[in-house]
Amino acid sequence: MTWKFGLGTFSPASSFRRVEKVKPDERREAPWHAGLRAARANILPGLLLQGMMLALLIGYYLHPPTRAAMDRLAEIKAEWGYAYSALAAVVAGAFVPELLRLLVFQKGKPERKNLTELLFAIPFWGGMGLVVDWLYRRQAEWFGDQAIPSVVIPQVLVDQFVYNPLFAAPVTVWLYDWKNRGYRMNRGFFTAGYYRDHVVPALFATWGVWIPVVIVLYTLPEPVQIPLFSLALSLWVMLYAWMSAEKSG
């Protein structure tokens, strides 16, 4: 459950163009074409992330030390509750990206923008961590908590095709665009045209990477899902930072 990170910015919505006025003689690119281009750009880091998550899934069920480590994270999460989810999401979605930007793109030279980005990202990702935890808990109640197709398939469908298009993707794109516009509202934010031109491409980019990842997450017991979601988000940010640095070089 995340979005394509812009080169050197790590903001989930920053890589998608703003809504622009199109002249009558110009043809607007179909939003799914933009999303497919973004998904293709994510192929290599996405495959690496999916491979790592699959390895963790196999390790959980077949490698006792891996299972013990993940169960320990689940115990900590059970003790801390929603606080763990918020803190883990802030570390993975706010501090890790900003640290990588500082080290990789700014050559270790801090700037004021690092602080302003954190002031936005900390409450955003803390809130998203709480929402994701709530979703995982409810899905376990609605469908069960067994690693069987009749449980995992509806959980993945609700996550990626209900929660994501109705809440996660539009809220993320709206808030990041609002921040990138200097915290000025755009009357077009909540229109069908804005959703088509900005949110739909984000959804296609998300699905290309994260559908396999959430299949892995929902194949694990619910207490392990949030720790692994936070790890997946951190791995995704680090992989994309590495890919971006290589491309810039």
CSV table of C-alpha atoms in Angstrom, one decimal:
chain,number,residue,atom,x,y,z
A,1,MET,CA,0.0,0.0,0.0
A,2,THR,CA,2.2,2.8,-1.2
A,3,TRP,CA,2.9,4.9,-4.3
A,4,LYS,CA,5.6,5.6,-6.9
A,5,PHE,CA,8.3,7.7,-5.4
A,6,GLY,CA,9.6,10.6,-7.4
A,7,LEU,CA,13.3,10.7,-8.3
A,8,GLY,CA,15.1,12.2,-5.3
A,9,THR,CA,12.0,13.3,-3.5
A,10,PHE,CA,10.4,10.1,-2.1
A,11,SER,CA,6.9,11.7,-2.1
A,12,PRO,CA,4.3,9.2,-3.1
A,13,ALA,CA,2.4,11.7,-5.3
A,14,SER,CA,5.2,14.0,-6.5
A,15,SER,CA,5.9,11.9,-9.7
A,16,PHE,CA,2.5,12.5,-11.2
A,17,ARG,CA,1.9,15.6,-13.2
A,18,ARG,CA,-0.5,18.3,-12.2
A,19,VAL,CA,-3.8,18.7,-14.0
A,20,GLU,CA,-3.2,21.0,-16.9
A,21,LYS,CA,-5.6,22.7,-19.3
A,22,VAL,CA,-5.6,20.8,-22.6
A,23,LYS,CA,-6.2,22.6,-25.8
A,24,PRO,CA,-9.1,21.3,-27.9
A,25,ASP,CA,-6.7,20.0,-30.6
A,26,GLU,CA,-4.5,18.1,-28.1
A,27,ARG,CA,-5.3,14.6,-27.0
A,28,ARG,CA,-5.1,13.9,-23.3
A,29,GLU,CA,-3.2,10.8,-22.3
A,30,ALA,CA,-5.4,8.1,-20.9
A,31,PRO,CA,-4.7,7.9,-17.1
A,32,TRP,CA,-4.1,4.2,-17.2
A,33,HIS,CA,-1.4,4.8,-19.8
A,34,ALA,CA,0.4,7.1,-17.3
A,35,GLY,CA,-0.1,4.5,-14.6
A,36,LEU,CA,1.3,1.7,-16.7
A,37,ARG,CA,4.4,3.9,-17.5
A,38,ALA,CA,4.9,4.4,-13.8
A,39,ALA,CA,4.4,0.7,-13.1
A,40,ARG,CA,7.0,-0.2,-15.7
A,41,ALA,CA,9.4,2.3,-14.1
A,42,ASN,CA,9.0,0.4,-10.9
A,43,ILE,CA,9.6,-3.1,-12.3
A,44,LEU,CA,13.1,-3.7,-10.9
A,45,PRO,CA,12.7,-2.3,-7.4
A,46,GLY,CA,9.2,-3.8,-7.3
A,47,LEU,CA,10.5,-7.3,-8.2
A,48,LEU,CA,13.3,-7.0,-5.6
A,49,LEU,CA,10.8,-6.0,-2.9
A,50,GLN,CA,8.4,-8.8,-3.8
A,51,GLY,CA,11.3,-11.3,-3.8
A,52,MET,CA,12.4,-10.2,-0.3
A,53,MET,CA,8.9,-10.4,1.0
A,54,LEU,CA,8.4,-13.9,-0.5
A,55,ALA,CA,11.7,-14.9,1.2
A,56,LEU,CA,10.4,-13.7,4.5
A,57,LEU,CA,7.1,-15.5,4.0
A,58,ILE,CA,9.0,-18.8,3.3
A,59,GLY,CA,11.3,-18.1,6.2
A,60,TYR,CA,8.4,-17.6,8.6
A,61,TYR,CA,6.9,-21.0,7.8
A,62,LEU,CA,10.1,-23.0,7.2
A,63,HIS,CA,12.9,-21.3,9.1
A,64,PRO,CA,12.4,-21.3,12.9
A,65,PRO,CA,14.9,-18.4,13.7
A,66,THR,CA,13.1,-16.2,11.1
A,67,ARG,CA,9.7,-17.1,12.7
A,68,ALA,CA,11.0,-16.4,16.2
A,69,ALA,CA,12.3,-12.9,15.1
A,70,MET,CA,9.0,-12.0,13.4
A,71,ASP,CA,6.9,-13.4,16.3
A,72,ARG,CA,9.0,-11.2,18.7
A,73,LEU,CA,8.1,-8.2,16.6
A,74,ALA,CA,4.4,-9.3,16.8
A,75,GLU,CA,4.7,-9.5,20.6
A,76,ILE,CA,6.1,-5.9,20.8
A,77,LYS,CA,3.3,-4.8,18.5
A,78,ALA,CA,0.7,-6.5,20.7
A,79,GLU,CA,2.2,-4.7,23.8
A,80,TRP,CA,2.2,-1.3,22.2
A,81,GLY,CA,-1.0,-1.6,20.1
A,82,TYR,CA,-1.8,1.3,17.8
A,83,ALA,CA,1.2,3.2,19.1
A,84,TYR,CA,3.5,0.6,17.5
A,85,SER,CA,1.7,1.0,14.1
A,86,ALA,CA,2.0,4.8,14.2
A,87,LEU,CA,5.6,4.8,15.2
A,88,ALA,CA,6.7,2.1,12.7
A,89,ALA,CA,4.9,3.9,9.9
A,90,VAL,CA,6.6,7.2,10.8
A,91,VAL,CA,10.0,5.6,10.9
A,92,ALA,CA,9.4,3.8,7.6
A,93,GLY,CA,7.5,6.5,5.7
A,94,ALA,CA,9.0,9.7,7.1
A,95,PHE,CA,12.4,9.2,8.8
A,96,VAL,CA,13.9,6.6,6.4
A,97,PRO,CA,13.1,8.5,3.2
A,98,GLU,CA,14.4,11.8,4.7
A,99,LEU,CA,17.6,10.2,5.9
A,100,LEU,CA,18.1,8.6,2.5
A,101,ARG,CA,17.5,11.9,0.8
A,102,LEU,CA,20.0,13.6,3.1
A,103,LEU,CA,22.7,10.9,2.6
A,104,VAL,CA,22.2,10.0,-1.1
A,105,PHE,CA,21.0,13.2,-2.8
A,106,GLN,CA,22.3,16.0,-0.5
A,107,LYS,CA,25.6,14.3,0.2
A,108,GLY,CA,25.1,14.6,4.0
A,109,LYS,CA,24.4,18.3,4.0
A,110,PRO,CA,21.1,19.1,5.9
A,111,GLU,CA,18.8,21.7,4.5
A,112,ARG,CA,15.8,23.5,5.9
A,113,LYS,CA,13.6,21.5,3.5
A,114,ASN,CA,14.4,18.3,5.4
A,115,LEU,CA,12.7,19.7,8.5
A,116,THR,CA,9.7,21.0,6.6
A,117,GLU,CA,9.3,17.6,4.9
A,118,LEU,CA,9.4,15.8,8.2
A,119,LEU,CA,6.8,18.2,9.7
A,120,PHE,CA,4.4,17.1,7.0
A,121,ALA,CA,5.4,13.4,6.8
A,122,ILE,CA,5.4,12.5,10.5
A,123,PRO,CA,1.7,13.2,11.1
A,124,PHE,CA,0.7,11.9,7.7
A,125,TRP,CA,2.5,8.5,8.0
A,126,GLY,CA,1.5,8.3,11.7
A,127,GLY,CA,-2.1,8.6,10.7
A,128,MET,CA,-1.8,6.2,7.8
A,129,GLY,CA,-0.1,3.6,10.2
A,130,LEU,CA,-3.1,3.8,12.5
A,131,VAL,CA,-5.5,3.4,9.5
A,132,VAL,CA,-3.6,0.4,8.1
A,133,ASP,CA,-3.6,-1.3,11.5
A,134,TRP,CA,-7.3,-0.7,11.9
A,135,LEU,CA,-7.9,-2.2,8.4
A,136,TYR,CA,-5.8,-5.3,9.1
A,137,ARG,CA,-7.7,-5.9,12.4
A,138,ARG,CA,-11.1,-5.5,10.8
A,139,GLN,CA,-10.1,-7.8,7.9
A,140,ALA,CA,-9.1,-10.5,10.3
A,141,GLU,CA,-12.5,-10.2,12.0
A,142,TRP,CA,-14.5,-10.1,8.8
A,143,PHE,CA,-12.7,-12.9,6.8
A,144,GLY,CA,-10.6,-14.8,9.4
A,145,ASP,CA,-6.9,-15.1,10.0
A,146,GLN,CA,-5.9,-18.3,8.2
A,147,ALA,CA,-3.5,-18.6,5.2
A,148,ILE,CA,-6.1,-20.1,2.9
A,149,PRO,CA,-7.4,-18.7,-0.4
A,150,SER,CA,-10.9,-18.2,0.9
A,151,VAL,CA,-9.5,-15.8,3.5
A,152,VAL,CA,-6.5,-14.2,1.7
A,153,ILE,CA,-8.3,-13.4,-1.6
A,154,PRO,CA,-11.1,-11.3,-0.2
A,155,GLN,CA,-8.6,-9.5,2.1
A,156,VAL,CA,-6.4,-8.6,-0.9
A,157,LEU,CA,-9.4,-7.5,-2.9
A,158,VAL,CA,-10.8,-5.2,-0.2
A,159,ASP,CA,-7.3,-3.8,0.5
A,160,GLN,CA,-6.4,-3.0,-3.1
A,161,PHE,CA,-9.7,-2.4,-4.8
A,162,VAL,CA,-11.8,-0.9,-2.1
A,163,TYR,CA,-9.6,0.7,0.6
A,164,ASN,CA,-6.9,1.8,-1.9
A,165,PRO,CA,-9.1,3.6,-4.5
A,166,LEU,CA,-11.6,5.0,-2.1
A,167,PHE,CA,-9.2,6.2,0.7
A,168,ALA,CA,-5.5,5.5,0.6
A,169,ALA,CA,-4.6,6.7,-2.9
A,170,PRO,CA,-6.8,9.8,-3.1
A,171,VAL,CA,-5.9,11.0,0.4
A,172,THR,CA,-2.2,10.5,-0.3
A,173,VAL,CA,-2.3,12.2,-3.7
A,174,TRP,CA,-4.5,15.1,-2.4
A,175,LEU,CA,-2.3,15.8,0.7
A,176,TYR,CA,1.0,15.6,-1.1
A,177,ASP,CA,-0.3,17.8,-3.9
A,178,TRP,CA,-1.6,20.2,-1.3
A,179,LYS,CA,1.8,20.3,0.4
A,180,ASN,CA,3.7,20.7,-2.9
A,181,ARG,CA,1.4,23.7,-3.8
A,182,GLY,CA,2.6,25.5,-0.7
A,183,TYR,CA,-0.4,24.2,1.4
A,184,ARG,CA,-2.9,26.1,-0.9
A,185,MET,CA,-6.1,24.4,-1.8
A,186,ASN,CA,-7.1,23.8,-5.4
A,187,ARG,CA,-10.8,23.8,-6.2
A,188,GLY,CA,-10.1,21.0,-8.6
A,189,PHE,CA,-8.8,18.6,-5.9
A,190,PHE,CA,-12.1,16.9,-5.3
A,191,THR,CA,-13.3,16.6,-8.9
A,192,ALA,CA,-13.7,13.6,-11.1
A,193,GLY,CA,-11.1,15.1,-13.5
A,194,TYR,CA,-8.5,15.3,-10.8
A,195,TYR,CA,-9.2,11.8,-9.7
A,196,ARG,CA,-8.8,10.6,-13.3
A,197,ASP,CA,-5.6,12.5,-14.0
A,198,HIS,CA,-3.8,12.0,-10.7
A,199,VAL,CA,-5.3,9.2,-8.6
A,200,VAL,CA,-5.9,6.6,-11.3
A,201,PRO,CA,-2.2,6.7,-12.5
A,202,ALA,CA,-1.1,6.3,-8.8
A,203,LEU,CA,-3.4,3.3,-8.5
A,204,PHE,CA,-1.9,1.6,-11.5
A,205,ALA,CA,1.6,2.2,-10.2
A,206,THR,CA,0.6,0.9,-6.7
A,207,TRP,CA,-1.0,-2.2,-8.0
A,208,GLY,CA,2.0,-3.2,-10.1
A,209,VAL,CA,4.2,-3.4,-7.0
A,210,TRP,CA,2.0,-3.9,-4.0
A,211,ILE,CA,-0.6,-6.5,-4.9
A,212,PRO,CA,2.0,-9.3,-4.6
A,213,VAL,CA,3.3,-7.7,-1.4
A,214,VAL,CA,-0.1,-7.6,0.3
A,215,ILE,CA,-0.8,-11.2,-0.8
A,216,VAL,CA,2.3,-12.1,1.3
A,217,LEU,CA,1.2,-9.9,4.2
A,218,TYR,CA,-2.3,-11.4,4.4
A,219,THR,CA,-0.8,-14.9,4.2
A,220,LEU,CA,0.8,-14.2,7.5
A,221,PRO,CA,-0.9,-14.1,10.9
A,222,GLU,CA,-2.5,-10.7,11.7
A,223,PRO,CA,-0.1,-9.8,14.5
A,224,VAL,CA,2.8,-10.1,12.1
A,225,GLN,CA,1.3,-8.1,9.3
A,226,ILE,CA,1.9,-4.6,10.6
A,227,PRO,CA,5.6,-5.2,11.5
A,228,LEU,CA,6.1,-6.7,8.0
A,229,PHE,CA,4.2,-3.9,6.3
A,230,SER,CA,6.5,-1.4,7.9
A,231,LEU,CA,9.5,-3.4,6.9
A,232,ALA,CA,8.2,-3.6,3.3
A,233,LEU,CA,7.7,0.1,3.2
A,234,SER,CA,11.3,0.7,4.4
A,235,LEU,CA,12.7,-1.8,1.9
A,236,TRP,CA,10.7,-0.1,-0.9
A,237,VAL,CA,12.0,3.3,0.0
A,238,MET,CA,15.6,2.1,0.2
A,239,LEU,CA,15.4,0.2,-3.0
A,240,TYR,CA,13.9,3.1,-4.8
A,241,ALA,CA,16.6,5.5,-3.4
A,242,TRP,CA,19.3,3.2,-4.6
A,243,MET,CA,17.7,2.9,-8.1
A,244,SER,CA,17.3,6.7,-8.2
A,245,ALA,CA,20.9,7.3,-7.2
A,246,GLU,CA,22.1,4.9,-9.8
A,247,LYS,CA,19.9,6.6,-12.5
A,248,SER,CA,21.1,10.1,-11.4
A,249,GLY,CA,24.7,8.9,-11.6
